[in-house]
Coordinates of C-alpha atoms in Angstrom, one line a residue:
X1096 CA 34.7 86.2 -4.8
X1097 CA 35.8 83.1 -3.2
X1098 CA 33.2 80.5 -2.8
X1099 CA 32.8 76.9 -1.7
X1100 CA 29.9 74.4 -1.4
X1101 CA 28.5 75.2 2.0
X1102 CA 30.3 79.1 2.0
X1103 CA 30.2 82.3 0.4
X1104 CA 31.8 85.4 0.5
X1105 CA 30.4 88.1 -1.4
X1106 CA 32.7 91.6 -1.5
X1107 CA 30.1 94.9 -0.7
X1108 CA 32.2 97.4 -0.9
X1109 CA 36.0 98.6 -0.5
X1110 CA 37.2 101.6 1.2
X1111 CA 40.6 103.5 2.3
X1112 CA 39.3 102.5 6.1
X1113 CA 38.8 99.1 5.3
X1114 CA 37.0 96.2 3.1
X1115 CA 33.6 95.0 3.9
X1116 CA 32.4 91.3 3.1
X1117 CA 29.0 89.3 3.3
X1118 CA 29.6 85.6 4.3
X1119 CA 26.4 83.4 2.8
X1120 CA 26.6 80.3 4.8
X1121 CA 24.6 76.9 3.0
X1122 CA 21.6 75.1 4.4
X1123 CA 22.3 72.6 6.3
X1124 CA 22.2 69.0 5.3
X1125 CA 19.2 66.4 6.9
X1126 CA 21.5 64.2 9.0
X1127 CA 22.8 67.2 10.7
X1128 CA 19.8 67.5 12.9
X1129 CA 20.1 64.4 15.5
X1130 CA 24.6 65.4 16.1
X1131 CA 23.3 68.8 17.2
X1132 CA 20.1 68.5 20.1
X1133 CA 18.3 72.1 20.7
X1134 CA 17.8 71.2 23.9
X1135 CA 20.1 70.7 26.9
X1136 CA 20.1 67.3 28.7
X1137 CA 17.3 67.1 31.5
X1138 CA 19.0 66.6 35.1
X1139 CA 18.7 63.1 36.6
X1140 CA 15.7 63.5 39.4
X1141 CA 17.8 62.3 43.0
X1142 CA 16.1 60.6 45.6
X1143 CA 16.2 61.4 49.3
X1144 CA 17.7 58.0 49.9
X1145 CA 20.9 58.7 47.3
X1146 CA 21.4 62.0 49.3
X1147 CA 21.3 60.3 52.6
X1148 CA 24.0 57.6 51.1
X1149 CA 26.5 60.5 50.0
X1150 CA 25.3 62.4 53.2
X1151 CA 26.5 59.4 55.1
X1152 CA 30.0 58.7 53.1
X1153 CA 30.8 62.5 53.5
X1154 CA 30.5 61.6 57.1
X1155 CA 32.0 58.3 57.2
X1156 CA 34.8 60.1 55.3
X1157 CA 35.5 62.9 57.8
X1158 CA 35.5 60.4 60.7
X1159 CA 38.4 58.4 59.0
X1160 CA 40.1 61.9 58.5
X1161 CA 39.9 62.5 62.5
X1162 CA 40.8 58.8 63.3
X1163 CA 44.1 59.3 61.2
X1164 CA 44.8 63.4 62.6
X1165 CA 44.4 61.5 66.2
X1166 CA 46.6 58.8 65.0
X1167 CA 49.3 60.6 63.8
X1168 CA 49.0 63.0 66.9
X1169 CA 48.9 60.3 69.4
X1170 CA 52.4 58.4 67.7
X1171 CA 54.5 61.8 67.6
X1172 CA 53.6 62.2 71.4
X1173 CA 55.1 58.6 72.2
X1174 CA 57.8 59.6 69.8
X1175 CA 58.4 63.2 72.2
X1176 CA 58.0 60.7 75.2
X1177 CA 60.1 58.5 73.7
X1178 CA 62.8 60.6 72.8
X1179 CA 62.4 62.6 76.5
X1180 CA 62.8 59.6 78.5
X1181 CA 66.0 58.2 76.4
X1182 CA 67.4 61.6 77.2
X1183 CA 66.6 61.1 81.0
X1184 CA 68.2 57.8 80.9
X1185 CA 71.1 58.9 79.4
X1186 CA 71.7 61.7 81.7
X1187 CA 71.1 59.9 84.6
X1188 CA 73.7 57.1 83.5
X1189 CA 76.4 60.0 82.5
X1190 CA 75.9 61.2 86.1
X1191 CA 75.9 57.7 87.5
X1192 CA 79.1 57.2 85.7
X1193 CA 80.3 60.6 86.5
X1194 CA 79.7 59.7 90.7
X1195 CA 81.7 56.1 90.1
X1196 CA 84.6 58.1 88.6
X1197 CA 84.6 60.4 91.1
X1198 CA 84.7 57.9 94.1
X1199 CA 87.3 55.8 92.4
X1200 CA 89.3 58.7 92.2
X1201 CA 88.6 59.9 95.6
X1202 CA 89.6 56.3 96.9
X1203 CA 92.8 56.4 94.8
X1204 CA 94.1 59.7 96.6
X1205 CA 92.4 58.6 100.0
X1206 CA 95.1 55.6 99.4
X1207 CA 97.7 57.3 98.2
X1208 CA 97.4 59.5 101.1
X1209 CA 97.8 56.6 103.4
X1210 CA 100.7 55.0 101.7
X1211 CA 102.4 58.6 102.0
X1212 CA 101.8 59.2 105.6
X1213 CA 102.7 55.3 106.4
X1214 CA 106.3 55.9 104.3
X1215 CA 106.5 58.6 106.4
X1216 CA 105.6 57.5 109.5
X1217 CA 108.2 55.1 108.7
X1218 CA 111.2 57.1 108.1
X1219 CA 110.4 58.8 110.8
X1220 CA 110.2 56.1 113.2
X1221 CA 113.7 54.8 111.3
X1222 CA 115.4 58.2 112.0
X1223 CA 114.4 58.4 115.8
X1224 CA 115.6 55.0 115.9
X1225 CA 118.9 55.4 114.6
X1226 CA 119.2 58.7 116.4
X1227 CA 118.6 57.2 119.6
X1228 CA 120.6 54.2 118.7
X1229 CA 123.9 56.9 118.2
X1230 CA 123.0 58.4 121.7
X1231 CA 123.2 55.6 123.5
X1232 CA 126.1 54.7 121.9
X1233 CA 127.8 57.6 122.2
X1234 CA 127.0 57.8 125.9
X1235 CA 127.6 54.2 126.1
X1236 CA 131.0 55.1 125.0
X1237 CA 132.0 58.3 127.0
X1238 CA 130.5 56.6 130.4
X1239 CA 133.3 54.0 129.9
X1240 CA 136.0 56.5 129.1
X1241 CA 134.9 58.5 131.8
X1242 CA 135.3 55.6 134.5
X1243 CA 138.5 54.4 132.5
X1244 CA 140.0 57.4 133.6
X1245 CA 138.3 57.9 136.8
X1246 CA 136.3 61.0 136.2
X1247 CA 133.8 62.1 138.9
X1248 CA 130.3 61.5 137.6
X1249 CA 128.8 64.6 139.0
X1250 CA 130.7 66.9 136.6
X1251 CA 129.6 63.9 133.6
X1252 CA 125.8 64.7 135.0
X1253 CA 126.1 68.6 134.6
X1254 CA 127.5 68.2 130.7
X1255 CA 125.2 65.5 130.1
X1256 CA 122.3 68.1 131.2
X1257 CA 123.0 70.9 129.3
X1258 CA 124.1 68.7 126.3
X1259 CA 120.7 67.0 126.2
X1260 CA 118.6 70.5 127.5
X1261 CA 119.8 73.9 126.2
X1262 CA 116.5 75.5 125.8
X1263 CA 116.2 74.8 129.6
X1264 CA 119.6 76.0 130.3
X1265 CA 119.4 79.1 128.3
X1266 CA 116.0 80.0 130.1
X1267 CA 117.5 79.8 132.9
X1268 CA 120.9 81.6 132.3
X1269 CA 118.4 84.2 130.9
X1270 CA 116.3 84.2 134.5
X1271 CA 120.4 84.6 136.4
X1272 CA 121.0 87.7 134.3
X1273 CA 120.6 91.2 136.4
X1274 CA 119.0 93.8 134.2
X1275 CA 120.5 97.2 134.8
X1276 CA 118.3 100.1 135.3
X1277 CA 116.9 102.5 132.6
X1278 CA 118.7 106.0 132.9
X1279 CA 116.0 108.9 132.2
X1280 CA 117.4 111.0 129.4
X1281 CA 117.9 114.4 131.6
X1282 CA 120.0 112.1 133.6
X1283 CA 122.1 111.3 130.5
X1284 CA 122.1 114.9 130.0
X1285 CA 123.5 116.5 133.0
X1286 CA 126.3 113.6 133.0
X1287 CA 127.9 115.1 129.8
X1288 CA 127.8 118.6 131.8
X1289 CA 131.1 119.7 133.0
X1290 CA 129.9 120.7 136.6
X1291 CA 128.8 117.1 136.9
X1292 CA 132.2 115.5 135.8
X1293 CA 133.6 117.6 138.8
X1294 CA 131.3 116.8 141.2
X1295 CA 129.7 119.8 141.8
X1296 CA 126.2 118.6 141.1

């Protein structure tokens, strides 16, 4: 038997199954009573005034929780707006910037353009000279030779004419022209006939 000052074990009996014990517990010792109270704590009475304080912090507490929901509600939509109107912003100065481009570019051709036409206009106006220049001089020149050797100027007028007017010429060489009949086919025909070649037809 194993046995202590406040604890014993007594052995009843032993079996295949299994060993049975009996554990004999001391009495307890006289100090022991005042560590170990029979009887719970009795609840602290509240008043109606300690309720209505907690009552009124619960509520004070939920306002603040609203005031800071609303808070950070209201700065993320002045963030959004924020963030929306530096996108406008930024649009409308890509498109501004986009319409400046576009008009500087538009001038640059538009000038361009005019230098081009004005070289042209130019060259032109340089060829027509020099052209007209070599015809005068030219006919400048013949005239003389013509008088040097005494040449009738009416013949000088006709060449001078159709030198300086083909189209008009050939128009009307065209109009002088005669156009000869159309000969019907059966007409063609009999012609290669043998009767007609002697004149029997």
């Amino acid at each position: 038997m194993a046995a202590s000052e406040d604890i014993q074990v007594k052995e009843l009996d032993k079996r295949a199954s299994g060993q049975a014990f009996e554990v004999i517990l001391g009495a307890p010792a006289p100090d022991s009573k005042g560590e170990f109270p029979l009887s719970p704590p009795k609840k602290k009475d509240v008043s109606l005034e300690e309720i209505q304080r907690k009552l009124d912090a619960a509520e004070e507490r939920r306002k603040n929780h609203e005031a800071e929901v609303l808070k950070h509600l209201a700065e993320k939509r002045e963030h959004e707006k924020e963030v929306l109107q530096k996108a406008m912003e930024e649009n409308n100065n890509f498109s501004k910037m986009a319409e400046e481009k576009l008009n500087q570019k538009m001038e640059a051709n538009k000038e361009n353009r005019t230098a081009i036409m004005a070289a042209m206009n130019e060259k032109f106006k340089e060829k027509v000279s020099v052209s007209v220049d070599f015809k005068q001089i030219n006919l400048h020149h013949f005239s003389t030779r013509m008088l040097e050797l005494n040449i009738p100027f009416f013949p000088l007028f006709f060449f001078f004419f159709f030198f300086f007017f083909p189209n008009r010429t050939r128009s009307w060489r065209r109009c002088g022209r005669t156009k000869r009949p159309k000969i019907p086919p059966q007409k063609k025909a009999l012609r290669k006939t043998e009767s007609y070649k002697r004149g029997i037809v």
